[in-house]
CSV table of C-alpha atoms and ligand atoms in Angstrom, one decimal:
chain,number,residue,atom,x,y,z
A,1,UNK,CA,-3.5,-20.9,71.0
A,2,UNK,CA,-3.1,-17.9,73.3
A,3,UNK,CA,-5.1,-14.6,73.1
A,4,UNK,CA,-4.2,-12.3,70.2
A,5,UNK,CA,-3.0,-9.6,72.6
A,6,UNK,CA,-0.5,-11.9,74.2
A,7,UNK,CA,0.9,-14.2,71.5
A,8,UNK,CA,3.2,-17.0,72.6
A,9,UNK,CA,6.6,-16.9,71.1
A,10,UNK,CA,9.0,-19.9,70.9
A,11,UNK,CA,12.5,-19.4,69.4
A,12,UNK,CA,14.7,-22.3,68.3
A,13,UNK,CA,18.3,-21.2,67.7
A,14,UNK,CA,21.3,-23.1,66.3
A,15,UNK,CA,25.0,-22.6,65.7
A,16,UNK,CA,24.3,-19.8,63.1
A,17,UNK,CA,23.2,-17.5,65.9
A,18,UNK,CA,26.7,-17.5,67.3
A,19,UNK,CA,28.7,-17.8,64.0
A,20,UNK,CA,29.4,-14.1,63.8
A,21,UNK,CA,30.7,-14.1,67.3
A,22,UNK,CA,33.4,-16.4,66.1
A,23,UNK,CA,32.0,-19.7,67.3
A,24,UNK,CA,32.4,-22.2,64.4
A,25,UNK,CA,29.2,-23.9,63.2
A,26,UNK,CA,28.9,-27.6,62.9
A,27,UNK,CA,28.4,-28.0,59.2
A,28,UNK,CA,30.7,-25.5,57.7
A,29,UNK,CA,32.0,-26.0,54.2
A,30,UNK,CA,33.9,-29.1,55.2
A,31,UNK,CA,31.1,-30.8,57.2
A,32,UNK,CA,33.4,-31.0,60.3
A,33,UNK,CA,33.2,-29.5,63.7
A,34,UNK,CA,36.5,-27.6,64.3
A,35,UNK,CA,38.2,-30.1,62.1
A,36,UNK,CA,36.7,-33.2,63.6
A,37,UNK,CA,34.2,-35.7,62.4
A,38,UNK,CA,31.1,-35.7,64.5
A,39,UNK,CA,31.4,-39.4,65.2
A,40,UNK,CA,34.8,-38.8,66.7
A,41,UNK,CA,33.8,-36.1,69.2
A,42,UNK,CA,30.1,-36.0,69.7
A,43,UNK,CA,28.9,-39.5,70.4
A,44,UNK,CA,28.9,-41.7,73.5
A,45,UNK,CA,30.8,-44.3,71.5
A,46,UNK,CA,33.6,-41.8,70.8
A,47,UNK,CA,33.8,-41.1,74.6
A,48,UNK,CA,34.2,-44.8,75.4
A,49,UNK,CA,36.7,-45.3,72.5
A,50,UNK,CA,38.9,-42.2,73.0
A,51,UNK,CA,38.0,-40.3,76.1
A,52,UNK,CA,41.2,-38.2,76.0
A,53,UNK,CA,40.4,-36.9,72.5
A,54,UNK,CA,36.8,-36.1,73.5
A,55,UNK,CA,37.8,-34.3,76.7
A,56,UNK,CA,40.5,-32.4,74.9
A,57,UNK,CA,38.1,-31.3,72.2
A,58,UNK,CA,35.6,-29.9,74.7
A,59,UNK,CA,38.4,-28.4,76.8
A,60,UNK,CA,39.4,-26.4,73.7
A,61,UNK,CA,35.8,-25.3,73.0
A,62,UNK,CA,35.4,-24.2,76.7
A,63,UNK,CA,38.6,-22.1,76.5
A,64,UNK,CA,37.6,-20.7,73.2
A,65,UNK,CA,34.5,-19.2,74.8
A,66,UNK,CA,36.7,-16.8,76.6
A,67,UNK,CA,37.7,-15.2,73.3
A,68,UNK,CA,34.2,-14.6,71.9
A,69,UNK,CA,31.5,-12.0,72.6
A,70,UNK,CA,27.8,-12.0,72.0
A,71,UNK,CA,26.7,-10.4,68.8
A,72,UNK,CA,23.9,-8.1,67.8
A,73,UNK,CA,21.5,-11.0,67.4
A,74,UNK,CA,22.0,-12.2,71.0
A,75,UNK,CA,21.4,-8.7,72.2
A,76,UNK,CA,18.3,-8.3,70.1
A,77,UNK,CA,16.8,-11.6,71.4
A,78,UNK,CA,17.1,-10.5,75.0
A,79,UNK,CA,15.5,-7.2,74.1
A,80,UNK,CA,12.6,-9.2,72.7
A,81,UNK,CA,12.5,-11.4,75.8
A,82,UNK,CA,12.3,-8.4,78.1
A,83,UNK,CA,9.6,-6.5,76.1
A,84,UNK,CA,7.4,-9.4,74.7
A,85,UNK,CA,3.9,-9.2,76.0
A,86,UNK,CA,3.0,-12.9,75.8
A,87,UNK,CA,4.7,-16.2,76.6
A,88,UNK,CA,8.3,-16.4,75.7
A,89,UNK,CA,10.7,-19.4,75.4
A,90,UNK,CA,14.1,-19.6,73.8
A,91,UNK,CA,15.2,-23.1,73.1
A,92,UNK,CA,18.8,-23.2,72.0
A,93,UNK,CA,20.9,-26.1,70.5
A,94,UNK,CA,24.0,-24.0,71.2
A,95,UNK,CA,26.3,-25.1,73.9
A,96,UNK,CA,27.9,-21.7,74.3
A,97,UNK,CA,27.0,-19.2,77.0
A,98,UNK,CA,26.5,-16.1,74.8
A,99,UNK,CA,22.7,-15.8,75.4
A,100,UNK,CA,23.0,-15.8,79.2
A,101,UNK,CA,25.9,-13.3,79.0
A,102,UNK,CA,23.5,-10.7,77.7
A,103,UNK,CA,20.9,-11.6,80.3
A,104,UNK,CA,18.7,-14.3,78.7
A,105,UNK,CA,16.5,-15.9,81.4
A,106,UNK,CA,13.8,-17.9,79.7
A,107,UNK,CA,16.4,-20.0,77.9
A,108,UNK,CA,16.7,-23.8,77.6
A,109,UNK,CA,19.9,-25.5,76.5
A,110,UNK,CA,18.5,-28.6,74.9
A,111,UNK,CA,21.9,-29.9,74.0
A,112,UNK,CA,23.7,-29.1,77.2
A,113,UNK,CA,26.4,-26.5,78.0
A,114,UNK,CA,30.1,-26.3,77.5
A,115,UNK,CA,30.6,-24.8,80.9
A,116,UNK,CA,29.1,-27.7,82.8
A,117,UNK,CA,30.3,-31.3,83.4
A,118,UNK,CA,28.4,-34.3,84.6
A,119,UNK,CA,29.5,-37.3,86.7
A,120,UNK,CA,28.3,-40.4,85.0
A,121,UNK,CA,28.7,-42.2,88.4
A,122,UNK,CA,26.9,-40.0,90.9
A,123,UNK,CA,25.0,-37.9,88.2
A,124,UNK,CA,26.0,-34.6,89.8
A,125,UNK,CA,26.1,-31.7,87.3
A,126,UNK,CA,28.7,-29.1,88.0
A,127,UNK,CA,29.6,-25.6,86.7
A,128,UNK,CA,33.0,-26.0,85.1
A,129,UNK,CA,35.6,-23.6,83.7
A,130,UNK,CA,38.9,-25.5,83.7
A,131,UNK,CA,40.2,-28.4,81.6
A,132,UNK,CA,39.0,-31.9,82.4
A,133,UNK,CA,41.2,-35.0,82.0
A,134,UNK,CA,40.4,-38.7,82.3
A,135,UNK,CA,42.1,-38.4,85.8
A,136,UNK,CA,40.1,-35.5,87.1
A,137,UNK,CA,38.1,-36.7,90.2
A,138,UNK,CA,34.5,-35.8,90.6
A,139,UNK,CA,34.3,-33.2,93.4
A,140,UNK,CA,31.1,-34.8,94.7
A,141,UNK,CA,31.8,-38.6,94.8
A,142,UNK,CA,35.6,-38.5,94.3
A,143,UNK,CA,35.7,-41.1,91.5
A,144,UNK,CA,38.1,-40.5,88.6
A,145,UNK,CA,37.3,-41.0,85.0
A,146,UNK,CA,33.7,-40.4,85.5
A,147,UNK,CA,33.3,-36.7,84.6
A,148,UNK,CA,32.1,-36.0,81.0
A,149,UNK,CA,31.1,-32.8,79.2
A,150,UNK,CA,27.4,-32.1,80.0
A,151,UNK,CA,26.7,-32.1,76.2
A,152,UNK,CA,23.9,-34.1,74.6
A,153,UNK,CA,25.7,-36.2,72.0
A,154,UNK,CA,24.2,-37.9,69.0
A,155,UNK,CA,22.1,-40.8,70.0
A,156,UNK,CA,21.3,-39.3,73.4
A,157,UNK,CA,18.0,-37.7,74.5
A,158,UNK,CA,18.0,-33.9,74.5
A,159,UNK,CA,17.2,-32.1,77.7
A,160,UNK,CA,13.8,-30.4,78.5
A,161,UNK,CA,11.8,-32.2,75.8
A,162,UNK,CA,8.6,-32.3,77.9
A,163,UNK,CA,8.8,-28.6,78.5
A,164,UNK,CA,9.5,-27.8,74.9
A,165,UNK,CA,6.7,-30.0,73.7
A,166,UNK,CA,4.3,-28.2,76.0
A,167,UNK,CA,5.4,-24.8,74.6
A,168,UNK,CA,4.9,-26.0,71.0
A,169,UNK,CA,1.3,-26.9,71.8
A,170,UNK,CA,0.4,-23.3,72.4
A,171,UNK,CA,2.9,-21.4,70.2
A,172,UNK,CA,1.6,-18.5,68.1
A,173,UNK,CA,4.9,-17.4,66.6
A,174,UNK,CA,7.7,-19.9,66.0
A,175,UNK,CA,11.1,-18.4,65.1
A,176,UNK,CA,14.0,-20.5,64.0
A,177,UNK,CA,17.4,-18.9,63.8
A,178,UNK,CA,20.6,-20.3,62.3
A,179,UNK,CA,20.0,-24.0,62.3
A,180,UNK,CA,20.6,-26.4,59.5
A,181,UNK,CA,17.5,-28.4,60.2
A,182,UNK,CA,19.2,-31.7,60.1
A,183,UNK,CA,19.6,-32.5,63.8
A,184,UNK,CA,16.4,-34.1,65.2
A,185,UNK,CA,14.3,-33.7,67.2
A,186,UNK,CA,14.9,-30.0,66.9
A,187,UNK,CA,14.5,-30.1,63.2
A,188,UNK,CA,11.0,-31.4,63.6
A,189,UNK,CA,9.8,-28.6,65.9
A,190,UNK,CA,8.5,-26.4,63.0
A,191,UNK,CA,6.2,-29.2,61.8
A,192,UNK,CA,5.0,-29.8,65.4
A,193,UNK,CA,4.2,-26.1,65.8
A,194,UNK,CA,2.3,-26.1,62.6
A,195,UNK,CA,0.4,-29.2,63.5
A,196,UNK,CA,-0.6,-27.5,66.7
A,197,UNK,CA,-2.1,-24.5,64.8
A,198,UNK,CA,0.8,-22.1,64.7
A,199,UNK,CA,0.3,-19.9,61.7
A,200,UNK,CA,3.4,-17.8,61.8
A,201,UNK,CA,6.6,-19.7,61.3
A,202,UNK,CA,9.7,-17.7,60.6
A,203,UNK,CA,13.1,-18.9,59.5
A,204,UNK,CA,16.3,-16.8,59.7
A,205,UNK,CA,19.3,-18.3,57.9
A,206,UNK,CA,22.0,-17.3,55.4
A,207,UNK,CA,20.3,-19.6,52.9
A,208,UNK,CA,17.3,-22.0,52.6
A,209,UNK,CA,17.6,-25.2,54.5
A,210,UNK,CA,16.1,-28.7,54.2
A,211,UNK,CA,13.1,-27.6,56.4
A,212,UNK,CA,12.5,-24.2,54.8
A,213,UNK,CA,9.3,-25.4,53.0
A,214,UNK,CA,7.6,-25.7,56.5
A,215,UNK,CA,8.0,-22.0,57.3
A,216,UNK,CA,5.5,-19.3,56.3
A,217,UNK,CA,8.3,-16.6,56.2
A,218,UNK,CA,12.0,-16.7,55.4
A,219,UNK,CA,14.6,-14.1,56.1
A,220,UNK,CA,17.9,-14.7,54.3
A,221,UNK,CA,21.0,-13.0,55.7
A,222,UNK,CA,23.3,-12.9,58.6
A,223,UNK,CA,21.7,-13.2,62.0
A,224,UNK,CA,23.4,-10.1,63.3
A,225,UNK,CA,21.4,-8.1,60.7
A,226,UNK,CA,18.2,-10.1,60.3
A,227,UNK,CA,17.4,-10.8,64.0
A,228,UNK,CA,17.6,-7.2,65.2
A,229,UNK,CA,15.4,-6.1,62.2
A,230,UNK,CA,12.9,-8.9,62.9
A,231,UNK,CA,12.8,-8.1,66.7
A,232,UNK,CA,12.0,-4.4,65.9
A,233,UNK,CA,9.2,-5.6,63.6
A,234,UNK,CA,7.7,-8.0,66.2
A,235,UNK,CA,7.9,-5.5,69.0
A,236,UNK,CA,6.3,-2.8,66.8
A,237,UNK,CA,3.5,-5.2,65.8
A,238,UNK,CA,3.0,-6.2,69.5
A,239,UNK,CA,2.4,-2.6,70.4
A,240,UNK,CA,-0.2,-2.2,67.6
A,241,UNK,CA,-2.3,-5.2,68.7
B,301,LIG,P1,24.7,-26.3,62.0
B,301,LIG,O1,26.2,-26.0,62.1
B,301,LIG,O2,24.3,-27.7,61.5
B,301,LIG,O3,24.1,-25.3,61.0
B,301,LIG,C1,24.3,-23.9,61.1
B,301,LIG,C2,23.3,-23.2,60.3
B,301,LIG,O4,23.4,-21.8,60.5
B,301,LIG,C3,23.4,-23.4,58.8
B,301,LIG,O5,22.1,-23.6,58.3
B,301,LIG,C4,24.0,-22.1,58.3
B,301,LIG,O6,23.5,-21.7,57.0
B,301,LIG,C5,23.4,-21.1,59.3
B,301,LIG,N1,24.3,-19.9,59.5
B,301,LIG,C6,25.6,-19.9,59.5
B,301,LIG,N2,26.0,-18.6,59.8
B,301,LIG,C7,24.9,-17.9,60.0
B,301,LIG,C8,24.7,-16.5,60.2
B,301,LIG,N3,25.7,-15.6,60.4
B,301,LIG,N4,23.4,-16.1,60.3
B,301,LIG,C9,22.4,-16.9,60.1
B,301,LIG,N5,22.5,-18.2,59.9
B,301,LIG,C10,23.8,-18.7,59.8
B,301,LIG,O7,24.1,-26.0,63.4
B,301,LIG,P2,22.8,-26.6,64.2
B,301,LIG,O8,21.7,-26.7,63.2
B,301,LIG,O9,22.7,-25.7,65.3
B,301,LIG,O10,23.2,-28.0,64.7
B,301,LIG,C11,24.5,-28.3,65.1
B,301,LIG,C12,24.7,-28.9,66.5
B,301,LIG,O11,26.0,-28.5,66.8
B,301,LIG,C13,23.9,-28.4,67.6
B,301,LIG,O12,23.4,-29.5,68.2
B,301,LIG,C14,24.8,-27.7,68.6
B,301,LIG,O13,24.8,-28.3,69.9
B,301,LIG,C15,26.2,-28.0,68.1
B,301,LIG,N6,27.1,-26.8,67.9
B,301,LIG,C16,26.9,-25.7,68.8
B,301,LIG,C17,27.7,-24.6,68.6
B,301,LIG,C18,27.5,-23.4,69.6
B,301,LIG,O14,27.2,-23.7,70.7
B,301,LIG,N7,27.7,-22.2,69.1
B,301,LIG,C19,28.6,-24.5,67.5
B,301,LIG,C20,28.7,-25.6,66.7
B,301,LIG,C21,27.9,-26.7,66.9
């Protein structure tokens, strides 16, 4: 654990953080992601079976990013990052770019990013804005049919796990925003933080989740209201320490 004057903060965010910006969550009322079953668009098997459908799905998600804006919760988190006196790490499961658009720096996309593609042949990761088809050549190695969305699909290993695990070993305040707590390993981070001695575990969500019992504080309500309020509280407390 860090010194009391410089508490280490780790944030885990999920689709609920961006919901009020107009980015659909995974498990809405129908349990689908933008009308698709997860197995059809977010697994390596789906990409082998129907690459056209998978590419089309992520092409649409990438284009849709142009129509959304960060909300008050994204802005509040970057205010927290800039003013926090201790260690700070924001781990997001989100694949959108709304946090970086407001200036987030200490941010890890553990499930990848919509605006990147990866060549499965030469392994190059590239910034990408335009649609990808099964015929798009990799600009690096020239092979066609090898570019895939740089998204971590179900059954694949999330990015930055070692870095995240190290941060959880010394976290003093763990804040979880807008995640359903059913996608592992992210859903297990709150328990790991507690096992490492973190005594302040805060969940922000519209409603209780399957992992709520592991938290020491719950804030129920929209992230655009609850996150700015919580950030004000945390920063005020940090100034009193
Ligand atoms: P999820 O869709 O499974 O759960 C969303 C959670 O957010 C729910 O618990 C819901 O109650 C809560 N929520 C919804 N609106 C909220 C609001 N306004 N304020 C606070 N909470 C709100 O999302 P997940 O747990 O992040 O897991 C889904 C996976 O889907 C992730 O791996 C992610 O990569 C992917 N995904 C990403 C995006 C994105 O990038 N914005 C969107 C959809 C899915």
